[in-house]
């Protein structure tokens, strides 16, 4: 067991519990900047995320805050797309032998996108209303699958955005209660990161010891952060973390 990795997991878990800002957007760049290869950082983060999202999904299933129909349509697009992304990555490496550089740059751009998404969600006060929100889910089936395909590919490539980018899409295009949005987002993210994580595990991109150490720190960290979340102002903290993610993204490009 590595005390340093457990402490890092504790810190990231604490920030996630405190602010709700996605763990992958914090964890993956830290792992890369610490010298862990981008492919291992992405694969391990996806496997780690799968376990944490499983617990979250179970809790929301008990609370009946998951729109399973929306999860299904998103997953129809995102799961094959994420699997395809990992396949493309593996194929690219067999021809060019520099998948680490590709992942690193993709990570950088994904982090910038997530940081901007987080800042938008933090400071955008007005509730977004559109004609699309008024349509039924069945009428938006094609749109939902396309959202899944586009964002699923990014997640498969970088491990980032399974929560934040999909949550923003839900905020824009679907009329949902806040609790239902969170529950649906977590349940869908569980399916997506599990599929992508299994693909990465299949090509040897998961460091299981690293994953166990991260879980050992992050689980108590999330619980601790959630306990303090009602006592500390989340908005400025979320904005600070988004700026940190933005800087990390810029450094990786």
PDB file of C-alpha atoms in Angstrom:
ATOM      1  CA  UNK A   1       0.000   0.000   0.000  1.00  0.00           C
ATOM      2  CA  UNK A   2       1.326   3.470  -0.909  1.00  0.00           C
ATOM      3  CA  UNK A   3       0.621   6.174   1.687  1.00  0.00           C
ATOM      4  CA  UNK A   4       1.180   8.932  -0.903  1.00  0.00           C
ATOM      5  CA  UNK A   5      -1.400   7.510  -3.364  1.00  0.00           C
ATOM      6  CA  UNK A   6      -3.926   6.893  -0.551  1.00  0.00           C
ATOM      7  CA  UNK A   7      -3.451  10.511   0.610  1.00  0.00           C
ATOM      8  CA  UNK A   8      -3.990  11.732  -2.971  1.00  0.00           C
ATOM      9  CA  UNK A   9      -7.164   9.626  -3.221  1.00  0.00           C
ATOM     10  CA  UNK A  10      -8.339  11.082   0.096  1.00  0.00           C
ATOM     11  CA  UNK A  11      -7.704  14.636  -1.133  1.00  0.00           C
ATOM     12  CA  UNK A  12      -9.470  14.118  -4.487  1.00  0.00           C
ATOM     13  CA  UNK A  13     -12.368  12.260  -2.822  1.00  0.00           C
ATOM     14  CA  UNK A  14     -12.719  15.077  -0.286  1.00  0.00           C
ATOM     15  CA  UNK A  15     -12.910  17.713  -3.056  1.00  0.00           C
ATOM     16  CA  UNK A  16     -15.462  15.641  -5.002  1.00  0.00           C
ATOM     17  CA  UNK A  17     -17.648  15.211  -1.900  1.00  0.00           C
ATOM     18  CA  UNK A  18     -17.294  18.907  -1.071  1.00  0.00           C
ATOM     19  CA  UNK A  19     -17.947  20.442  -4.497  1.00  0.00           C
ATOM     20  CA  UNK A  20     -19.405  17.753  -6.768  1.00  0.00           C
ATOM     21  CA  UNK A  21     -16.711  18.444  -9.380  1.00  0.00           C
ATOM     22  CA  UNK A  22     -15.864  15.232 -11.265  1.00  0.00           C
ATOM     23  CA  UNK A  23     -13.158  12.986  -9.824  1.00  0.00           C
ATOM     24  CA  UNK A  24     -11.674  11.976 -13.199  1.00  0.00           C
ATOM     25  CA  UNK A  25     -11.050  15.620 -14.146  1.00  0.00           C
ATOM     26  CA  UNK A  26      -9.024  16.002 -10.942  1.00  0.00           C
ATOM     27  CA  UNK A  27      -7.418  12.583 -10.665  1.00  0.00           C
ATOM     28  CA  UNK A  28      -6.289  11.710 -14.213  1.00  0.00           C
ATOM     29  CA  UNK A  29      -4.177  14.857 -14.799  1.00  0.00           C
ATOM     30  CA  UNK A  30      -2.582  14.525 -11.330  1.00  0.00           C
ATOM     31  CA  UNK A  31      -1.568  10.927 -12.154  1.00  0.00           C
ATOM     32  CA  UNK A  32      -0.126  12.013 -15.527  1.00  0.00           C
ATOM     33  CA  UNK A  33       1.733  14.985 -14.009  1.00  0.00           C
ATOM     34  CA  UNK A  34       3.161  12.601 -11.371  1.00  0.00           C
ATOM     35  CA  UNK A  35       4.761  10.584 -14.165  1.00  0.00           C
ATOM     36  CA  UNK A  36       2.252   7.746 -14.641  1.00  0.00           C
ATOM     37  CA  UNK A  37       1.779   7.002 -18.350  1.00  0.00           C
ATOM     38  CA  UNK A  38      -1.420   8.584 -19.791  1.00  0.00           C
ATOM     39  CA  UNK A  39      -2.828   5.210 -20.964  1.00  0.00           C
ATOM     40  CA  UNK A  40      -2.436   3.666 -17.464  1.00  0.00           C
ATOM     41  CA  UNK A  41      -3.840   6.837 -15.830  1.00  0.00           C
ATOM     42  CA  UNK A  42      -6.927   6.736 -18.087  1.00  0.00           C
ATOM     43  CA  UNK A  43      -7.527   2.964 -17.794  1.00  0.00           C
ATOM     44  CA  UNK A  44      -7.030   2.907 -14.012  1.00  0.00           C
ATOM     45  CA  UNK A  45      -9.246   5.951 -13.531  1.00  0.00           C
ATOM     46  CA  UNK A  46     -12.059   4.340 -15.547  1.00  0.00           C
ATOM     47  CA  UNK A  47     -11.863   1.111 -13.504  1.00  0.00           C
ATOM     48  CA  UNK A  48     -11.727   3.105 -10.248  1.00  0.00           C
ATOM     49  CA  UNK A  49     -14.644   5.267 -11.383  1.00  0.00           C
ATOM     50  CA  UNK A  50     -16.728   2.205 -12.192  1.00  0.00           C
ATOM     51  CA  UNK A  51     -16.603   1.052  -8.559  1.00  0.00           C
ATOM     52  CA  UNK A  52     -17.416   4.490  -7.110  1.00  0.00           C
ATOM     53  CA  UNK A  53     -20.284   5.020  -9.597  1.00  0.00           C
ATOM     54  CA  UNK A  54     -21.726   1.596  -8.710  1.00  0.00           C
ATOM     55  CA  UNK A  55     -22.296   2.700  -5.100  1.00  0.00           C
ATOM     56  CA  UNK A  56     -23.770   6.020  -6.258  1.00  0.00           C
ATOM     57  CA  UNK A  57     -26.097   4.289  -8.737  1.00  0.00           C
ATOM     58  CA  UNK A  58     -27.354   1.884  -6.087  1.00  0.00           C
ATOM     59  CA  UNK A  59     -28.157   4.772  -3.751  1.00  0.00           C
ATOM     60  CA  UNK A  60     -30.066   6.669  -6.449  1.00  0.00           C
ATOM     61  CA  UNK A  61     -31.896   3.498  -7.508  1.00  0.00           C
ATOM     62  CA  UNK A  62     -33.118   3.148  -3.912  1.00  0.00           C
ATOM     63  CA  UNK A  63     -34.208   6.810  -3.935  1.00  0.00           C
ATOM     64  CA  UNK A  64     -36.007   6.296  -7.300  1.00  0.00           C
ATOM     65  CA  UNK A  65     -34.124   9.243  -8.855  1.00  0.00           C
ATOM     66  CA  UNK A  66     -33.013   7.553 -12.109  1.00  0.00           C
ATOM     67  CA  UNK A  67     -34.707   8.034 -15.497  1.00  0.00           C
ATOM     68  CA  UNK A  68     -33.923   4.576 -16.907  1.00  0.00           C
ATOM     69  CA  UNK A  69     -35.320   5.403 -20.365  1.00  0.00           C
ATOM     70  CA  UNK A  70     -32.885   8.318 -20.738  1.00  0.00           C
ATOM     71  CA  UNK A  71     -30.032   6.143 -19.407  1.00  0.00           C
ATOM     72  CA  UNK A  72     -30.907   3.524 -22.057  1.00  0.00           C
ATOM     73  CA  UNK A  73     -30.905   5.971 -24.996  1.00  0.00           C
ATOM     74  CA  UNK A  74     -27.658   7.645 -23.878  1.00  0.00           C
ATOM     75  CA  UNK A  75     -25.978   4.254 -23.347  1.00  0.00           C
ATOM     76  CA  UNK A  76     -27.057   3.008 -26.802  1.00  0.00           C
ATOM     77  CA  UNK A  77     -24.811   5.740 -28.200  1.00  0.00           C
ATOM     78  CA  UNK A  78     -22.111   6.144 -25.554  1.00  0.00           C
ATOM     79  CA  UNK A  79     -21.144   2.547 -24.694  1.00  0.00           C
ATOM     80  CA  UNK A  80     -20.321   1.380 -28.282  1.00  0.00           C
ATOM     81  CA  UNK A  81     -18.677   4.765 -28.948  1.00  0.00           C
ATOM     82  CA  UNK A  82     -16.410   4.484 -25.867  1.00  0.00           C
ATOM     83  CA  UNK A  83     -15.485   0.895 -26.828  1.00  0.00           C
ATOM     84  CA  UNK A  84     -14.743   2.141 -30.356  1.00  0.00           C
ATOM     85  CA  UNK A  85     -12.519   4.937 -28.923  1.00  0.00           C
ATOM     86  CA  UNK A  86     -10.404   2.410 -26.997  1.00  0.00           C
ATOM     87  CA  UNK A  87     -10.196   0.223 -30.121  1.00  0.00           C
ATOM     88  CA  UNK A  88      -9.106   3.178 -32.265  1.00  0.00           C
ATOM     89  CA  UNK A  89      -6.501   4.074 -29.638  1.00  0.00           C
ATOM     90  CA  UNK A  90      -5.081   0.537 -29.653  1.00  0.00           C
ATOM     91  CA  UNK A  91      -5.071   0.426 -33.475  1.00  0.00           C
ATOM     92  CA  UNK A  92      -3.387   3.836 -33.637  1.00  0.00           C
ATOM     93  CA  UNK A  93      -0.655   2.634 -31.258  1.00  0.00           C
ATOM     94  CA  UNK A  94       0.027  -0.493 -33.317  1.00  0.00           C
ATOM     95  CA  UNK A  95       0.716   1.715 -36.369  1.00  0.00           C
ATOM     96  CA  UNK A  96       2.336   4.830 -34.877  1.00  0.00           C
ATOM     97  CA  UNK A  97       3.540   3.650 -31.419  1.00  0.00           C
ATOM     98  CA  UNK A  98       2.795   6.994 -29.740  1.00  0.00           C
ATOM     99  CA  UNK A  99      -0.647   6.578 -28.143  1.00  0.00           C
ATOM    100  CA  UNK A 100       0.692   8.265 -24.973  1.00  0.00           C
ATOM    101  CA  UNK A 101       1.113  11.583 -26.818  1.00  0.00           C
ATOM    102  CA  UNK A 102      -2.346  11.283 -28.391  1.00  0.00           C
ATOM    103  CA  UNK A 103      -3.972  10.535 -25.005  1.00  0.00           C
ATOM    104  CA  UNK A 104      -2.048  13.369 -23.337  1.00  0.00           C
ATOM    105  CA  UNK A 105      -3.261  15.956 -25.859  1.00  0.00           C
ATOM    106  CA  UNK A 106      -6.816  14.566 -25.844  1.00  0.00           C
ATOM    107  CA  UNK A 107      -6.750  14.771 -22.031  1.00  0.00           C
ATOM    108  CA  UNK A 108      -5.671  18.413 -22.211  1.00  0.00           C
ATOM    109  CA  UNK A 109      -8.529  19.414 -24.521  1.00  0.00           C
ATOM    110  CA  UNK A 110     -11.086  17.361 -22.545  1.00  0.00           C
ATOM    111  CA  UNK A 111      -9.963  19.023 -19.284  1.00  0.00           C
ATOM    112  CA  UNK A 112     -10.367  22.500 -20.776  1.00  0.00           C
ATOM    113  CA  UNK A 113     -13.863  21.532 -21.976  1.00  0.00           C
ATOM    114  CA  UNK A 114     -14.782  20.148 -18.522  1.00  0.00           C
ATOM    115  CA  UNK A 115     -13.373  23.244 -16.751  1.00  0.00           C
ATOM    116  CA  UNK A 116     -15.445  25.583 -18.947  1.00  0.00           C
ATOM    117  CA  UNK A 117     -18.503  23.346 -18.448  1.00  0.00           C
ATOM    118  CA  UNK A 118     -18.016  23.473 -14.658  1.00  0.00           C
ATOM    119  CA  UNK A 119     -17.632  27.274 -14.640  1.00  0.00           C
ATOM    120  CA  UNK A 120     -20.766  27.635 -16.786  1.00  0.00           C
ATOM    121  CA  UNK A 121     -22.814  25.385 -14.468  1.00  0.00           C
ATOM    122  CA  UNK A 122     -21.474  27.238 -11.411  1.00  0.00           C
ATOM    123  CA  UNK A 123     -22.325  30.778 -12.513  1.00  0.00           C
ATOM    124  CA  UNK A 124     -25.233  30.357 -14.925  1.00  0.00           C
ATOM    125  CA  UNK A 125     -28.159  31.455 -12.779  1.00  0.00           C
ATOM    126  CA  UNK A 126     -31.023  31.570 -15.268  1.00  0.00           C
ATOM    127  CA  UNK A 127     -32.839  28.271 -15.746  1.00  0.00           C
ATOM    128  CA  UNK A 128     -32.404  27.191 -19.325  1.00  0.00           C
ATOM    129  CA  UNK A 129     -35.636  26.619 -21.228  1.00  0.00           C
ATOM    130  CA  UNK A 130     -35.915  25.541 -24.849  1.00  0.00           C
ATOM    131  CA  UNK A 131     -38.431  24.017 -27.231  1.00  0.00           C
ATOM    132  CA  UNK A 132     -36.417  20.789 -27.055  1.00  0.00           C
ATOM    133  CA  UNK A 133     -37.084  20.527 -23.318  1.00  0.00           C
ATOM    134  CA  UNK A 134     -40.805  20.567 -24.006  1.00  0.00           C
ATOM    135  CA  UNK A 135     -40.593  17.581 -26.353  1.00  0.00           C
ATOM    136  CA  UNK A 136     -41.005  14.032 -25.079  1.00  0.00           C
ATOM    137  CA  UNK A 137     -37.974  11.769 -24.687  1.00  0.00           C
ATOM    138  CA  UNK A 138     -39.234   9.566 -27.539  1.00  0.00           C
ATOM    139  CA  UNK A 139     -39.150  12.599 -29.877  1.00  0.00           C
ATOM    140  CA  UNK A 140     -35.539  13.258 -28.792  1.00  0.00           C
ATOM    141  CA  UNK A 141     -34.373   9.640 -29.119  1.00  0.00           C
ATOM    142  CA  UNK A 142     -32.041  10.314 -32.096  1.00  0.00           C
ATOM    143  CA  UNK A 143     -30.587  13.452 -30.472  1.00  0.00           C
ATOM    144  CA  UNK A 144     -30.001  11.538 -27.220  1.00  0.00           C
ATOM    145  CA  UNK A 145     -28.147   8.721 -29.001  1.00  0.00           C
ATOM    146  CA  UNK A 146     -25.990  11.277 -30.901  1.00  0.00           C
ATOM    147  CA  UNK A 147     -25.089  13.018 -27.597  1.00  0.00           C
ATOM    148  CA  UNK A 148     -24.106   9.592 -26.261  1.00  0.00           C
ATOM    149  CA  UNK A 149     -21.933   8.825 -29.310  1.00  0.00           C
ATOM    150  CA  UNK A 150     -20.017  12.139 -29.243  1.00  0.00           C
ATOM    151  CA  UNK A 151     -19.412  12.382 -25.497  1.00  0.00           C
ATOM    152  CA  UNK A 152     -18.908   8.609 -25.095  1.00  0.00           C
ATOM    153  CA  UNK A 153     -15.985   8.728 -27.528  1.00  0.00           C
ATOM    154  CA  UNK A 154     -14.315  11.491 -25.460  1.00  0.00           C
ATOM    155  CA  UNK A 155     -14.770   9.463 -22.241  1.00  0.00           C
ATOM    156  CA  UNK A 156     -13.365   6.283 -23.831  1.00  0.00           C
ATOM    157  CA  UNK A 157     -10.308   8.208 -24.988  1.00  0.00           C
ATOM    158  CA  UNK A 158      -9.631  10.286 -21.857  1.00  0.00           C
ATOM    159  CA  UNK A 159     -11.778   8.917 -18.945  1.00  0.00           C
ATOM    160  CA  UNK A 160     -13.007  12.501 -18.463  1.00  0.00           C
ATOM    161  CA  UNK A 161     -16.528  13.924 -18.803  1.00  0.00           C
ATOM    162  CA  UNK A 162     -18.739  10.932 -17.931  1.00  0.00           C
ATOM    163  CA  UNK A 163     -20.399  13.145 -15.309  1.00  0.00           C
ATOM    164  CA  UNK A 164     -19.838  16.825 -16.084  1.00  0.00           C
ATOM    165  CA  UNK A 165     -20.371  16.914 -19.856  1.00  0.00           C
ATOM    166  CA  UNK A 166     -23.371  14.572 -19.806  1.00  0.00           C
ATOM    167  CA  UNK A 167     -24.874  16.552 -16.902  1.00  0.00           C
ATOM    168  CA  UNK A 168     -24.632  19.776 -18.926  1.00  0.00           C
ATOM    169  CA  UNK A 169     -26.287  18.072 -21.918  1.00  0.00           C
ATOM    170  CA  UNK A 170     -29.124  16.906 -19.639  1.00  0.00           C
ATOM    171  CA  UNK A 171     -29.463  20.424 -18.237  1.00  0.00           C
ATOM    172  CA  UNK A 172     -29.847  21.856 -21.763  1.00  0.00           C
ATOM    173  CA  UNK A 173     -32.022  19.308 -23.511  1.00  0.00           C
ATOM    174  CA  UNK A 174     -34.187  17.606 -20.861  1.00  0.00           C
ATOM    175  CA  UNK A 175     -36.589  18.842 -18.231  1.00  0.00           C
ATOM    176  CA  UNK A 176     -35.631  17.051 -15.017  1.00  0.00           C
ATOM    177  CA  UNK A 177     -35.628  17.582 -11.271  1.00  0.00           C
ATOM    178  CA  UNK A 178     -32.108  18.244  -9.881  1.00  0.00           C
ATOM    179  CA  UNK A 179     -32.085  14.961  -7.920  1.00  0.00           C
ATOM    180  CA  UNK A 180     -33.204  13.026 -11.024  1.00  0.00           C
ATOM    181  CA  UNK A 181     -30.539  14.708 -13.157  1.00  0.00           C
ATOM    182  CA  UNK A 182     -27.803  13.669 -10.699  1.00  0.00           C
ATOM    183  CA  UNK A 183     -29.146  10.104 -10.349  1.00  0.00           C
ATOM    184  CA  UNK A 184     -29.554   9.592 -14.111  1.00  0.00           C
ATOM    185  CA  UNK A 185     -26.097  11.052 -14.749  1.00  0.00           C
ATOM    186  CA  UNK A 186     -24.433   8.690 -12.228  1.00  0.00           C
ATOM    187  CA  UNK A 187     -26.327   5.593 -13.446  1.00  0.00           C
ATOM    188  CA  UNK A 188     -25.423   6.269 -17.069  1.00  0.00           C
ATOM    189  CA  UNK A 189     -21.809   7.078 -16.121  1.00  0.00           C
ATOM    190  CA  UNK A 190     -21.560   3.702 -14.359  1.00  0.00           C
ATOM    191  CA  UNK A 191     -22.465   1.836 -17.580  1.00  0.00           C
ATOM    192  CA  UNK A 192     -20.166   4.014 -19.687  1.00  0.00           C
ATOM    193  CA  UNK A 193     -17.018   3.898 -17.504  1.00  0.00           C
ATOM    194  CA  UNK A 194     -17.489   0.170 -16.819  1.00  0.00           C
ATOM    195  CA  UNK A 195     -17.569  -0.624 -20.556  1.00  0.00           C
ATOM    196  CA  UNK A 196     -14.579   1.624 -21.299  1.00  0.00           C
ATOM    197  CA  UNK A 197     -12.722   0.377 -18.201  1.00  0.00           C
ATOM    198  CA  UNK A 198     -13.152  -3.263 -19.241  1.00  0.00           C
ATOM    199  CA  UNK A 199     -11.760  -2.447 -22.691  1.00  0.00           C
ATOM    200  CA  UNK A 200      -8.747  -0.695 -21.169  1.00  0.00           C
ATOM    201  CA  UNK A 201      -8.265  -3.622 -18.752  1.00  0.00           C
ATOM    202  CA  UNK A 202      -8.313  -6.000 -21.721  1.00  0.00           C
ATOM    203  CA  UNK A 203      -5.332  -4.239 -23.328  1.00  0.00           C
ATOM    204  CA  UNK A 204      -3.420  -3.962 -20.037  1.00  0.00           C
ATOM    205  CA  UNK A 205      -4.068  -0.300 -19.233  1.00  0.00           C
ATOM    206  CA  UNK A 206      -5.261  -0.835 -15.631  1.00  0.00           C
ATOM    207  CA  UNK A 207      -2.904  -0.769 -12.628  1.00  0.00           C
ATOM    208  CA  UNK A 208      -4.959  -2.684 -10.025  1.00  0.00           C
ATOM    209  CA  UNK A 209      -2.688  -1.885  -7.065  1.00  0.00           C
ATOM    210  CA  UNK A 210      -2.888   1.823  -7.909  1.00  0.00           C
ATOM    211  CA  UNK A 211      -6.690   1.531  -8.158  1.00  0.00           C
ATOM    212  CA  UNK A 212      -6.979  -0.164  -4.717  1.00  0.00           C
ATOM    213  CA  UNK A 213      -4.785   2.537  -3.132  1.00  0.00           C
ATOM    214  CA  UNK A 214      -6.893   5.296  -4.700  1.00  0.00           C
ATOM    215  CA  UNK A 215     -10.136   3.679  -3.503  1.00  0.00           C
ATOM    216  CA  UNK A 216      -8.723   3.277   0.018  1.00  0.00           C
ATOM    217  CA  UNK A 217      -8.282   7.051   0.172  1.00  0.00           C
ATOM    218  CA  UNK A 218     -11.147   8.364  -1.931  1.00  0.00           C
ATOM    219  CA  UNK A 219     -14.076   6.497  -0.313  1.00  0.00           C
ATOM    220  CA  UNK A 220     -13.502   8.032   3.169  1.00  0.00           C
ATOM    221  CA  UNK A 221     -12.575  11.305   1.387  1.00  0.00           C
ATOM    222  CA  UNK A 222     -15.944  11.523  -0.385  1.00  0.00           C
ATOM    223  CA  UNK A 223     -17.801  10.772   2.869  1.00  0.00           C
ATOM    224  CA  UNK A 224     -15.779  13.440   4.710  1.00  0.00           C
ATOM    225  CA  UNK A 225     -16.231  16.006   1.927  1.00  0.00           C
ATOM    226  CA  UNK A 226     -19.986  15.362   1.750  1.00  0.00           C
ATOM    227  CA  UNK A 227     -20.206  15.960   5.519  1.00  0.00           C
ATOM    228  CA  UNK A 228     -18.555  19.386   5.175  1.00  0.00           C
ATOM    229  CA  UNK A 229     -20.363  20.352   1.948  1.00  0.00           C
ATOM    230  CA  UNK A 230     -23.285  21.997   3.762  1.00  0.00           C
ATOM    231  CA  UNK A 231     -20.946  24.044   5.990  1.00  0.00           C
ATOM    232  CA  UNK A 232     -18.634  25.538   3.336  1.00  0.00           C
ATOM    233  CA  UNK A 233     -19.505  27.722   0.305  1.00  0.00           C
ATOM    234  CA  UNK A 234     -19.381  25.315  -2.662  1.00  0.00           C
ATOM    235  CA  UNK A 235     -19.581  27.886  -5.484  1.00  0.00           C
ATOM    236  CA  UNK A 236     -16.191  29.657  -4.983  1.00  0.00           C
ATOM    237  CA  UNK A 237     -14.496  26.292  -4.276  1.00  0.00           C
ATOM    238  CA  UNK A 238     -15.980  24.829  -7.450  1.00  0.00           C
ATOM    239  CA  UNK A 239     -14.749  27.837  -9.435  1.00  0.00           C
ATOM    240  CA  UNK A 240     -11.205  27.496  -7.984  1.00  0.00           C
ATOM    241  CA  UNK A 241     -11.112  23.771  -8.848  1.00  0.00           C
ATOM    242  CA  UNK A 242     -12.403  24.510 -12.381  1.00  0.00           C
ATOM    243  CA  UNK A 243      -9.530  27.002 -12.856  1.00  0.00           C
ATOM    244  CA  UNK A 244      -7.060  24.364 -11.562  1.00  0.00           C
ATOM    245  CA  UNK A 245      -8.473  21.857 -14.095  1.00  0.00           C
ATOM    246  CA  UNK A 246      -8.179  24.499 -16.828  1.00  0.00           C
ATOM    247  CA  UNK A 247      -4.474  25.059 -16.001  1.00  0.00           C
ATOM    248  CA  UNK A 248      -3.851  21.278 -15.906  1.00  0.00           C
ATOM    249  CA  UNK A 249      -5.476  20.931 -19.333  1.00  0.00           C
ATOM    250  CA  UNK A 250      -3.339  23.734 -20.766  1.00  0.00           C
ATOM    251  CA  UNK A 251      -0.167  22.068 -19.386  1.00  0.00           C
ATOM    252  CA  UNK A 252      -1.022  18.747 -21.042  1.00  0.00           C
ATOM    253  CA  UNK A 253      -1.606  20.150 -24.533  1.00  0.00           C
TER     254      UNK A 253
END
